[in-house]
mmCIF file of C-alpha atoms in Angstrom:
data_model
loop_
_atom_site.group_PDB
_atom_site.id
_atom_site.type_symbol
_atom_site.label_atom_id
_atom_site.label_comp_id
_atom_site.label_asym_id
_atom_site.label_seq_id
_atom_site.Cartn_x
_atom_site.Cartn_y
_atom_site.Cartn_z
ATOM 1 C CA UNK Z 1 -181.467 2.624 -10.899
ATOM 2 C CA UNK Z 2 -179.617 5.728 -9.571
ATOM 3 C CA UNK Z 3 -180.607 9.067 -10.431
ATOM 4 C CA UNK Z 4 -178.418 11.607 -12.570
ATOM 5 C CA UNK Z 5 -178.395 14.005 -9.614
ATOM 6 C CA UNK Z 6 -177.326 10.807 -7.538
ATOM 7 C CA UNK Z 7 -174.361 10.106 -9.612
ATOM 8 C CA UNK Z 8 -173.554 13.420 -10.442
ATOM 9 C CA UNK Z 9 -170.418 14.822 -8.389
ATOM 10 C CA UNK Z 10 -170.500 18.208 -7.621
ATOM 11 C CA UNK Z 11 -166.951 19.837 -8.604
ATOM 12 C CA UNK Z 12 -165.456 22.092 -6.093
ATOM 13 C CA UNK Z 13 -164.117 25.705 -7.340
ATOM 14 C CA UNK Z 14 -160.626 25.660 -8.433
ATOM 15 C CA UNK Z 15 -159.088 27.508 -5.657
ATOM 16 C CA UNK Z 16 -161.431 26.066 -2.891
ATOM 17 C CA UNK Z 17 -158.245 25.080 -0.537
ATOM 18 C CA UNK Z 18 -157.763 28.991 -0.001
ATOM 19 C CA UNK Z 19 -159.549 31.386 2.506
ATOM 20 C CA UNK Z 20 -161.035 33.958 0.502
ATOM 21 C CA UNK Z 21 -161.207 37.157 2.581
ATOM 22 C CA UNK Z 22 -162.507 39.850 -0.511
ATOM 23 C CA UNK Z 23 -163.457 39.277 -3.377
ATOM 24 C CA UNK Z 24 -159.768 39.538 -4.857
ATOM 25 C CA UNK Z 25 -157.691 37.948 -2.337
ATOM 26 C CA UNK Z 26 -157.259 34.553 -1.060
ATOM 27 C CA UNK Z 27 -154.671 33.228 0.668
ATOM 28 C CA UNK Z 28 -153.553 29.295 1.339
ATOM 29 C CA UNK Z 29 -151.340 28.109 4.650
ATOM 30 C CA UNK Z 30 -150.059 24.695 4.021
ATOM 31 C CA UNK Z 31 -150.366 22.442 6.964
ATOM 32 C CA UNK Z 32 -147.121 22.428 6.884
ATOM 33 C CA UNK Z 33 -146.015 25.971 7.421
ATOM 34 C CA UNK Z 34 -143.963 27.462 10.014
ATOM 35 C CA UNK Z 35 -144.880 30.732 12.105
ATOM 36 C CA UNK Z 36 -144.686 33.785 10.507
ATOM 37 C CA UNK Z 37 -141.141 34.238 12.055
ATOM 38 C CA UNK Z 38 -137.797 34.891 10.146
ATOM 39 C CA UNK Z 39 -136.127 32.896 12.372
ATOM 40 C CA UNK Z 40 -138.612 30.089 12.531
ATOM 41 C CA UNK Z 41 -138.328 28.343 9.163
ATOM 42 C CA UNK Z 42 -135.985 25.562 8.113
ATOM 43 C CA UNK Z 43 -136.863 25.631 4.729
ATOM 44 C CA UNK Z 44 -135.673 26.800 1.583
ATOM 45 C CA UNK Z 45 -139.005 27.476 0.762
ATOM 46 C CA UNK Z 46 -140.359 31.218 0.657
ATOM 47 C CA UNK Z 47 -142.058 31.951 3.763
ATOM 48 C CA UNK Z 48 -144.320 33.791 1.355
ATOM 49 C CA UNK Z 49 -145.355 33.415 -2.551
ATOM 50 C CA UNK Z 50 -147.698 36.936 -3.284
ATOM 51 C CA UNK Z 51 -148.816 36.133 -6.592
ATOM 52 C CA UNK Z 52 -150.372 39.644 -8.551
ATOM 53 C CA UNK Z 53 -152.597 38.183 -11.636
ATOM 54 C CA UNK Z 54 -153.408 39.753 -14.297
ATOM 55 C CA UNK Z 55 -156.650 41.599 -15.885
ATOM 56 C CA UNK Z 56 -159.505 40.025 -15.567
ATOM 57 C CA UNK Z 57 -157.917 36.336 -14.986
ATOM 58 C CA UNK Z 58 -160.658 33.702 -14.238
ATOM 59 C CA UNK Z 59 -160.138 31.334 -11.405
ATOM 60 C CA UNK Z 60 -159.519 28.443 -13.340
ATOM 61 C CA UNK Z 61 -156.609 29.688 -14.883
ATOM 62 C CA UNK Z 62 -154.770 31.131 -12.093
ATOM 63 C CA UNK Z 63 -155.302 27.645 -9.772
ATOM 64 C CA UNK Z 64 -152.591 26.537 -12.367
ATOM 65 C CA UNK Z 65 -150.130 28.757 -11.605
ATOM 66 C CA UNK Z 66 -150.921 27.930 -7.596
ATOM 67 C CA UNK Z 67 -150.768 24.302 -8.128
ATOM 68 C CA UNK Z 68 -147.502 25.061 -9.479
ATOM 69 C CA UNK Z 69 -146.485 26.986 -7.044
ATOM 70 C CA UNK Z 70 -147.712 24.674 -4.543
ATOM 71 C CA UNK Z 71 -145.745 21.737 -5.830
ATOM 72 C CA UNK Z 72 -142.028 23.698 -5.804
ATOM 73 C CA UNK Z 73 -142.826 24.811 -2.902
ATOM 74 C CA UNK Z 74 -145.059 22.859 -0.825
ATOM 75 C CA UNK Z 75 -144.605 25.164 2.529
ATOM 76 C CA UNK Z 76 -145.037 27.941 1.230
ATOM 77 C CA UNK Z 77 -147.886 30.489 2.422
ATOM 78 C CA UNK Z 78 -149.353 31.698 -0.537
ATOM 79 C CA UNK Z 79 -151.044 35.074 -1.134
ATOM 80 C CA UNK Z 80 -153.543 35.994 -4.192
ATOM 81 C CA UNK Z 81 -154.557 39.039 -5.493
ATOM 82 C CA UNK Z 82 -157.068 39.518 -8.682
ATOM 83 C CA UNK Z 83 -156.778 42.400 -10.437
ATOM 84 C CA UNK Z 84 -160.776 42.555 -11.907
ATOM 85 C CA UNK Z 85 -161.265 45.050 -14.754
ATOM 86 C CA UNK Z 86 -163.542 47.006 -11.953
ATOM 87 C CA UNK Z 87 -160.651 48.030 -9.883
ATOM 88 C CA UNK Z 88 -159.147 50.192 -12.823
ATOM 89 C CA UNK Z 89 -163.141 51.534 -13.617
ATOM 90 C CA UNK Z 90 -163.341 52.069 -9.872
ATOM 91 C CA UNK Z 91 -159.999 52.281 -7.832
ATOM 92 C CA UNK Z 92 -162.071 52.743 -4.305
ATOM 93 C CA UNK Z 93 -163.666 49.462 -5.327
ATOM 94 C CA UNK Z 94 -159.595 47.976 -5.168
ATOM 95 C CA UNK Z 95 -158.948 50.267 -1.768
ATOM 96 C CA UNK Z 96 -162.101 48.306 -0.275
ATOM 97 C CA UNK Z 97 -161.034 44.485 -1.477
ATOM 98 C CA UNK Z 98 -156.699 44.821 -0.820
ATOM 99 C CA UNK Z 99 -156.832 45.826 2.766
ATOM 100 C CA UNK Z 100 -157.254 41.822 4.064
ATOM 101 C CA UNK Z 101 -154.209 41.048 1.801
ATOM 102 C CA UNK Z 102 -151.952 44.519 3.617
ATOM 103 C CA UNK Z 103 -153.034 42.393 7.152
ATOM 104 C CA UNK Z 104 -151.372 39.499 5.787
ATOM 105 C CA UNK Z 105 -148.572 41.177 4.305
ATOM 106 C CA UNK Z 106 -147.851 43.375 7.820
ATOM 107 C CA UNK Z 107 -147.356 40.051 9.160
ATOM 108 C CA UNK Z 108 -144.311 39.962 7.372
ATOM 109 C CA UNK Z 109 -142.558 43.071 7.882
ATOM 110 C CA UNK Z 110 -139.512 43.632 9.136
ATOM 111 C CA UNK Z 111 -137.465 46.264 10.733
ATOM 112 C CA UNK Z 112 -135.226 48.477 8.470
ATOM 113 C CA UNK Z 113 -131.877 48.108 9.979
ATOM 114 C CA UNK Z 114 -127.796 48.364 8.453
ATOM 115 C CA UNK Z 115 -127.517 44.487 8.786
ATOM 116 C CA UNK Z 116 -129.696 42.568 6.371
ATOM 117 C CA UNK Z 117 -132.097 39.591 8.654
ATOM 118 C CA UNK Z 118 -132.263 36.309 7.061
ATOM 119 C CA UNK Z 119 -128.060 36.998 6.303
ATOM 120 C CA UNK Z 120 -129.423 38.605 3.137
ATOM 121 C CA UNK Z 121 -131.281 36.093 1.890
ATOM 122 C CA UNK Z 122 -135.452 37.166 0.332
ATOM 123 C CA UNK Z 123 -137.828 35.940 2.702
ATOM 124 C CA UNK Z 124 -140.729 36.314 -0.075
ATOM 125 C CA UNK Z 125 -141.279 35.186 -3.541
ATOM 126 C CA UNK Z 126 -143.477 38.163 -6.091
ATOM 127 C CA UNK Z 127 -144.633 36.796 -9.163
ATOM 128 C CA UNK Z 128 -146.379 39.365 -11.312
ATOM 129 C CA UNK Z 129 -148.218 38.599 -14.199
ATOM 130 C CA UNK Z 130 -149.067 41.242 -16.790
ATOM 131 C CA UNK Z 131 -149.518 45.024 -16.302
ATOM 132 C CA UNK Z 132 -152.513 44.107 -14.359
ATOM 133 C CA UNK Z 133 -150.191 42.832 -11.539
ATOM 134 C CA UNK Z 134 -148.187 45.508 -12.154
ATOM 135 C CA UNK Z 135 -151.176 47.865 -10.761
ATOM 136 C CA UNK Z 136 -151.837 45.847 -8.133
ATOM 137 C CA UNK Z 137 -148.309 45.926 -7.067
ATOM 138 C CA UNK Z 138 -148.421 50.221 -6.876
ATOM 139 C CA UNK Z 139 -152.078 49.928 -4.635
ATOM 140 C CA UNK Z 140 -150.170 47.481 -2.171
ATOM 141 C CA UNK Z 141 -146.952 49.968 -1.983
ATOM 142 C CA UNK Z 142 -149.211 53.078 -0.869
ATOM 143 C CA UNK Z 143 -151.378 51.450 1.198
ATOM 144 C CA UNK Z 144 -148.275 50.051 3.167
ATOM 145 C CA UNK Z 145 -146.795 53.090 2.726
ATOM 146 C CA UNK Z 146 -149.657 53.922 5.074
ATOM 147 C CA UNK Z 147 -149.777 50.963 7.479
ATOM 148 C CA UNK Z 148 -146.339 50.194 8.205
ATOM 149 C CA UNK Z 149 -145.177 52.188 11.400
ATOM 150 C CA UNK Z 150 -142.427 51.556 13.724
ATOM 151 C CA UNK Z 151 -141.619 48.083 15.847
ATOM 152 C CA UNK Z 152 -141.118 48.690 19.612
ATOM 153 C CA UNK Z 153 -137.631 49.837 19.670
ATOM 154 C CA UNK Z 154 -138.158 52.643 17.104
ATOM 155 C CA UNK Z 155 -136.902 50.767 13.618
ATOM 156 C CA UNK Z 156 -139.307 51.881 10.724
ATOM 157 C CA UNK Z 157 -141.342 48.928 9.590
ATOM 158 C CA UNK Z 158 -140.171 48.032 6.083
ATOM 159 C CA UNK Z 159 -141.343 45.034 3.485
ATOM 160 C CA UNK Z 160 -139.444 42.227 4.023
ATOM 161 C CA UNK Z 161 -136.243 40.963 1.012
ATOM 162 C CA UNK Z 162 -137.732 39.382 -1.873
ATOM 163 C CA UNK Z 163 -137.505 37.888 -5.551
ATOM 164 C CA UNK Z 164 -138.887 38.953 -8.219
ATOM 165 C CA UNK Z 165 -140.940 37.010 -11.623
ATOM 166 C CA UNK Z 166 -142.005 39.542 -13.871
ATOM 167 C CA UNK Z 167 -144.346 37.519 -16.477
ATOM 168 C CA UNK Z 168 -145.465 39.718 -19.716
ATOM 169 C CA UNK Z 169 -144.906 42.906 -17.974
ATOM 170 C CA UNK Z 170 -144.091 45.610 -17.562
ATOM 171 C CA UNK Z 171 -145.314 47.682 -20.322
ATOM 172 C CA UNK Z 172 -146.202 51.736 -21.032
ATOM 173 C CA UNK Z 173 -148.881 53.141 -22.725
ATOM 174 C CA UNK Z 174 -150.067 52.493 -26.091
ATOM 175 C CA UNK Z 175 -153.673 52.821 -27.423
ATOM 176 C CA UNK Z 176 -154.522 49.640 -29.076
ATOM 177 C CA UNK Z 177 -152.676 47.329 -26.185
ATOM 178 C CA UNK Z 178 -154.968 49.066 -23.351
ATOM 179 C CA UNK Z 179 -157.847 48.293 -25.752
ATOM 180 C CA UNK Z 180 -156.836 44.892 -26.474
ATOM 181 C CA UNK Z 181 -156.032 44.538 -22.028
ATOM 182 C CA UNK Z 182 -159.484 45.771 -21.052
ATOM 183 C CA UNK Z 183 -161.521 43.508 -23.548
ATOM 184 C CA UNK Z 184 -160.087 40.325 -22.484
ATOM 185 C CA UNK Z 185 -162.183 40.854 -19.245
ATOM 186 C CA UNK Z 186 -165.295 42.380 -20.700
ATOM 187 C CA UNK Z 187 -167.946 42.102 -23.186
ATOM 188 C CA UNK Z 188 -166.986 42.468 -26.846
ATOM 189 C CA UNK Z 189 -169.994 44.904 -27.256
ATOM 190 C CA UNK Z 190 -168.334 47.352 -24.915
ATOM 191 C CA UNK Z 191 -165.158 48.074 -27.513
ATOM 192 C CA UNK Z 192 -167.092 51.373 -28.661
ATOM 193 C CA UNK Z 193 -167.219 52.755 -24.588
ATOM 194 C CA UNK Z 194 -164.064 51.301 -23.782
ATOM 195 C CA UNK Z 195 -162.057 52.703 -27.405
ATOM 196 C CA UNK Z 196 -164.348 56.312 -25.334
ATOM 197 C CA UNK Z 197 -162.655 55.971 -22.260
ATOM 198 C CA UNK Z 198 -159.141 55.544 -23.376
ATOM 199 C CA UNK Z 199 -159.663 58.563 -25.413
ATOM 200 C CA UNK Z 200 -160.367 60.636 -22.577
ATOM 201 C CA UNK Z 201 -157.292 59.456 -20.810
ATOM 202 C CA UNK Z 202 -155.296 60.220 -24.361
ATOM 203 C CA UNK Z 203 -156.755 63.578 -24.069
ATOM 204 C CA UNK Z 204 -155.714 63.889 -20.420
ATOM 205 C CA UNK Z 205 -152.103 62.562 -21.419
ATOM 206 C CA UNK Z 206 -151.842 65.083 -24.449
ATOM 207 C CA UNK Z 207 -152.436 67.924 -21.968
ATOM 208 C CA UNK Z 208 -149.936 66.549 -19.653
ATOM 209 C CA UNK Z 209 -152.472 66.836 -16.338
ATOM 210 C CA UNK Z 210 -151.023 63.785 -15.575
ATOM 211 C CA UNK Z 211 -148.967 61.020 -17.342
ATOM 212 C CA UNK Z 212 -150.266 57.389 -18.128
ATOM 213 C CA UNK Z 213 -150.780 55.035 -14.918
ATOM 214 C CA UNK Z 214 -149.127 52.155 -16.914
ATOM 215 C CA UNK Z 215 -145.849 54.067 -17.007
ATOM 216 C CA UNK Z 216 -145.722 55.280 -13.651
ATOM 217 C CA UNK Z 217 -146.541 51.907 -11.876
ATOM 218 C CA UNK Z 218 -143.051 50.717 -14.330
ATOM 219 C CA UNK Z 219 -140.682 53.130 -13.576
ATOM 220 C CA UNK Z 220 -141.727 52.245 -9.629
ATOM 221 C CA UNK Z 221 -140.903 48.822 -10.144
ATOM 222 C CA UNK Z 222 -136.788 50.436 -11.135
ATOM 223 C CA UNK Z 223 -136.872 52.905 -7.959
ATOM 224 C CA UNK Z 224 -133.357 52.894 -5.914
ATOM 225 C CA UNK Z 225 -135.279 52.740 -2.715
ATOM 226 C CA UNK Z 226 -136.280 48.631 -3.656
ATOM 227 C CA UNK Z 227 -132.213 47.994 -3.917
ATOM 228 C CA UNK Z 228 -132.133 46.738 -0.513
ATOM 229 C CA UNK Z 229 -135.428 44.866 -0.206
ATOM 230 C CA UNK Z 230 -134.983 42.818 -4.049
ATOM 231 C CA UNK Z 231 -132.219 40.217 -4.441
ATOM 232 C CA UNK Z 232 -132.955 39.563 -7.993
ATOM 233 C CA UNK Z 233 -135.254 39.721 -10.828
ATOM 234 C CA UNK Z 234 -136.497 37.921 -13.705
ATOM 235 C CA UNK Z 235 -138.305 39.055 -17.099
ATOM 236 C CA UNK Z 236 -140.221 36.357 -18.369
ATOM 237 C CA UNK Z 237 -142.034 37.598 -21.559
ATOM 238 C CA UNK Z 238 -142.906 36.559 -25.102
ATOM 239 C CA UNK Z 239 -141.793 37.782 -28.878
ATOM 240 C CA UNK Z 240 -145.840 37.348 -30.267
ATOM 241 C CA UNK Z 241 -147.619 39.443 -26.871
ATOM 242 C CA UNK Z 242 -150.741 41.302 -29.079
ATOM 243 C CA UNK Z 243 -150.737 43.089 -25.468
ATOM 244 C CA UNK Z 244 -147.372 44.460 -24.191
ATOM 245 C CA UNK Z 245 -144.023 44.539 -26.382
ATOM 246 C CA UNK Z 246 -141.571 42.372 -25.513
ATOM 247 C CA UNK Z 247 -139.553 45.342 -26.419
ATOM 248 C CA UNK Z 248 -141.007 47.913 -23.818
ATOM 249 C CA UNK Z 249 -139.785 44.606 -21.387
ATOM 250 C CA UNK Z 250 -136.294 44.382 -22.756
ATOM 251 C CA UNK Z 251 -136.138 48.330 -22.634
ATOM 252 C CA UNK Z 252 -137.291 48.333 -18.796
ATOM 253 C CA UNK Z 253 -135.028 44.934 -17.908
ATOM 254 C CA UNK Z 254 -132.207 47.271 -19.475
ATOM 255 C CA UNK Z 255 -133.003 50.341 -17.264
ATOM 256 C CA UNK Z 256 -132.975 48.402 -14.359
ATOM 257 C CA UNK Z 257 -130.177 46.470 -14.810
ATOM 258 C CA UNK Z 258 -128.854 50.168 -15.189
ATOM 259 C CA UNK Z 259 -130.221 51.244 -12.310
ATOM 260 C CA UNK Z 260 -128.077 48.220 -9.944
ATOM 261 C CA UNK Z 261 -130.769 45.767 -10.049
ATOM 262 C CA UNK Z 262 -129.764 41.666 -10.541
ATOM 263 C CA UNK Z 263 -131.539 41.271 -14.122
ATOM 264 C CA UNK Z 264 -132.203 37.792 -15.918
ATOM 265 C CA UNK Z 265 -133.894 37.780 -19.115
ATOM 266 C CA UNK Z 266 -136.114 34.695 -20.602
ATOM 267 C CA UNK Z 267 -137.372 35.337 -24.086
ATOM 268 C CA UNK Z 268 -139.831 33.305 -25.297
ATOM 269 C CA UNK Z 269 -139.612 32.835 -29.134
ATOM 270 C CA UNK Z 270 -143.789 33.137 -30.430
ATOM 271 C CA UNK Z 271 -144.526 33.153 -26.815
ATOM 272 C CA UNK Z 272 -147.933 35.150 -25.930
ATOM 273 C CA UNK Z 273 -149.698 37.299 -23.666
ATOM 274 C CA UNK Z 274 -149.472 35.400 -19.708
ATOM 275 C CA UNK Z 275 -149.399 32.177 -22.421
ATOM 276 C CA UNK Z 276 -145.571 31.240 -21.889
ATOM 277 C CA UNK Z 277 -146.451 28.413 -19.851
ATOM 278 C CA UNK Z 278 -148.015 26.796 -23.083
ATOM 279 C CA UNK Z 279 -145.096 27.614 -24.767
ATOM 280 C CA UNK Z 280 -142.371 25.838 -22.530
ATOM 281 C CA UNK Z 281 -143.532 24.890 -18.792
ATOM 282 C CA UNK Z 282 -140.403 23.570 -17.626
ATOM 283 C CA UNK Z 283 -137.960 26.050 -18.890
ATOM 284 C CA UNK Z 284 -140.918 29.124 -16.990
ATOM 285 C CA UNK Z 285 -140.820 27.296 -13.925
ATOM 286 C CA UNK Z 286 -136.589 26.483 -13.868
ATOM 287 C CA UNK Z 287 -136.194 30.142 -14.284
ATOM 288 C CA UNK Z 288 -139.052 30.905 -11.247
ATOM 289 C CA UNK Z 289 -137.310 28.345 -9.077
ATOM 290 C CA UNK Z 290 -133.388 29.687 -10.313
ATOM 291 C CA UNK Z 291 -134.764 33.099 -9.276
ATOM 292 C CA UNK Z 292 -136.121 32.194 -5.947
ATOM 293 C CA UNK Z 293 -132.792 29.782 -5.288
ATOM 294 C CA UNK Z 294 -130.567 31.900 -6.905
ATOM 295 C CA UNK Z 295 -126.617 31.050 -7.275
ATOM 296 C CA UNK Z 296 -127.756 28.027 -5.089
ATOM 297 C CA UNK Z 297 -129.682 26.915 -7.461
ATOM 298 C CA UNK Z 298 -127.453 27.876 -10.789
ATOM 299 C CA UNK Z 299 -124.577 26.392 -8.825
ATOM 300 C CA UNK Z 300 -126.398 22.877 -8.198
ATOM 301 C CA UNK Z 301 -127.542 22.925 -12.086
ATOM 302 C CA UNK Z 302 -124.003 23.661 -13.104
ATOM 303 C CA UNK Z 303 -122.813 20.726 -10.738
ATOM 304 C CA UNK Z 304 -125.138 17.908 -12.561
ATOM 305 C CA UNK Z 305 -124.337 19.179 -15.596
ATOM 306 C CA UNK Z 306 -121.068 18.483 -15.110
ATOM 307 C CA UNK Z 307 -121.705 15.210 -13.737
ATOM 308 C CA UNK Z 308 -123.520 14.355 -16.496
ATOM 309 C CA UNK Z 309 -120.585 15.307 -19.172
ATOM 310 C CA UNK Z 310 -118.095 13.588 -16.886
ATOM 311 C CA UNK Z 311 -120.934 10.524 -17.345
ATOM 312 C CA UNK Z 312 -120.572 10.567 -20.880
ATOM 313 C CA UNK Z 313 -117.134 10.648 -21.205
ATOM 314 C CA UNK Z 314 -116.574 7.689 -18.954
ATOM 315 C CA UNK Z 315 -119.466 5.819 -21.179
ATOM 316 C CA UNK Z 316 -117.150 6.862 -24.621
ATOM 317 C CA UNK Z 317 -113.474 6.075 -22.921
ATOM 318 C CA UNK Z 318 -115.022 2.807 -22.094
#
């Protein structure tokens, strides 16, 4: 008779298909993918999918949102970065991990020049979940900031078009949310030090040496100078978040939509925290596809539903 240890199958990680090159990144080229050339590609895929997680995420949850990913868009490079509750404790800890993701991401650069490559179309596909991502998002624009130079013939180096899923985020500063943030990623017995910490930063805030991190990183994401790289945006968040007000998101999508930015709003009645998913999978993952396709997209949707009304009429005349 077989052993236990002989029957027993050993299950592989969930994101074992992906190099991991730091602890917080891994990235996943399907056999399938062209070079990293704009020119190269016949697909409507992105040439890229840089997915930001949120606090603290486990593996096990994110390899969901891959998978998904993975099936809409199945040659598609795709790039992930964690955002561990260590990196906020100790940002050199995040400058130590990102820099294999800013190789990747250089690969992909472009130069800045008055006609738009691609004929205007985003080359990359940023999904952001939670105010975590939203960090991760502000280390990846300095260090660029620091690594992008100049191609041969002189054009600054710039990041390439993209579009835009915002998911639960952004959000600005509030006591009990950054409280409720860190603990999802650390020991309940540490609410005492971490309720200690934020009260430091409160103090810091109240003397105005500096202003909260959370706020900064949103008003970057509404900055005139990502006009020309963003083709559009969507805010995917939900009325019962416990961590981030869906009405801090409605006031940003607002702003930006001020600002010239292509806004699209999905509102998730009782929807939670980077839980919408659970709430309604299809309608998330229409409105991630719409954003990445576009009027393409809204135009093919508006085409079948047409079709199907014309359908139904025929069925009723006859």
């Amino acid at each position: 008779m077989a052993s236990k240890e002989t029957l027993a199958v050993k299950k592989e990680p969930p994101l074992s298909y992906m190099q991991h090159p730091s602890p917080s990144v891994s990235y996943y080229i399907p056999p399938s993918a062209a070079s990293v050339d704009k020119n190269s590609s016949n697909s409507n895929d992105p040439e890229l999918i840089l997915v930001l997680s949120w606090m603290g995420a486990r593996d096990v949850h994110i390899a969901k949102y891959i998978a998904q990913h993975r099936a809409l868009f199945p040659s598609s490079r795709i790039l992930l970065i964690r955002s561990p509750a260590s990196h906020v404790f100790w940002p050199s800890l995040a400058r130590k991990h990102i820099p294999p993701a800013i190789r990747v991401l250089k690969q992909f650069a472009e130069p800045e020049t008055a006609a738009p490559s691609n004929g205007g179309k985003p080359r990359v596909l940023l999904h952001i979940l939670s105010n975590g991502g939203v960090s991760t998002a502000a280390r990846i624009r300095e260090l660029l900031r620091k690594e992008l130079g100049r191609d041969a013939a002189g054009n600054r180096l710039v990041i390439p078009r993209y579009a835009l899923c915002l998911d639960s985020c952004p959000g600005n500063f509030v006591w009990e949310s950054t409280h409720r943030a860190l603990l999802q990623s650390l020991p309940r017995w540490t609410s005492p030090l971490v309720h200690m910490v934020i009260a430091v930063a409160w103090l810091i805030y109240k003397l105005r040496l500096t202003r909260p991190a959370q706020n900064l990183n949103a008003e970057a994401l509404r900055r005139g100078s990502l006009l020309p790289r963003e083709t559009r945006r969507t805010y995917l968040y939900g009325t019962a978040d416990a961590v981030i007000s869906w009405r801090h998101v409605e006031d940003h999508a607002k702003r930006a939509q001020d600002s010239g930015f292509k806004v699209r709003k999905e509102r998730f009645e009782g929807g939670e925290h980077v839980s919408l998913v659970r709430k309604d999978s299809q309608r998330y993952w229409q409105a991630v596809k719409e954003t990445w396709g576009g009027d393409e997209v809204e135009l093919e949707a508006e085409m079948l539903a047409r079709s199907n009304v014309i359908k139904q009429e025929t069925i009723m005349d006859g």
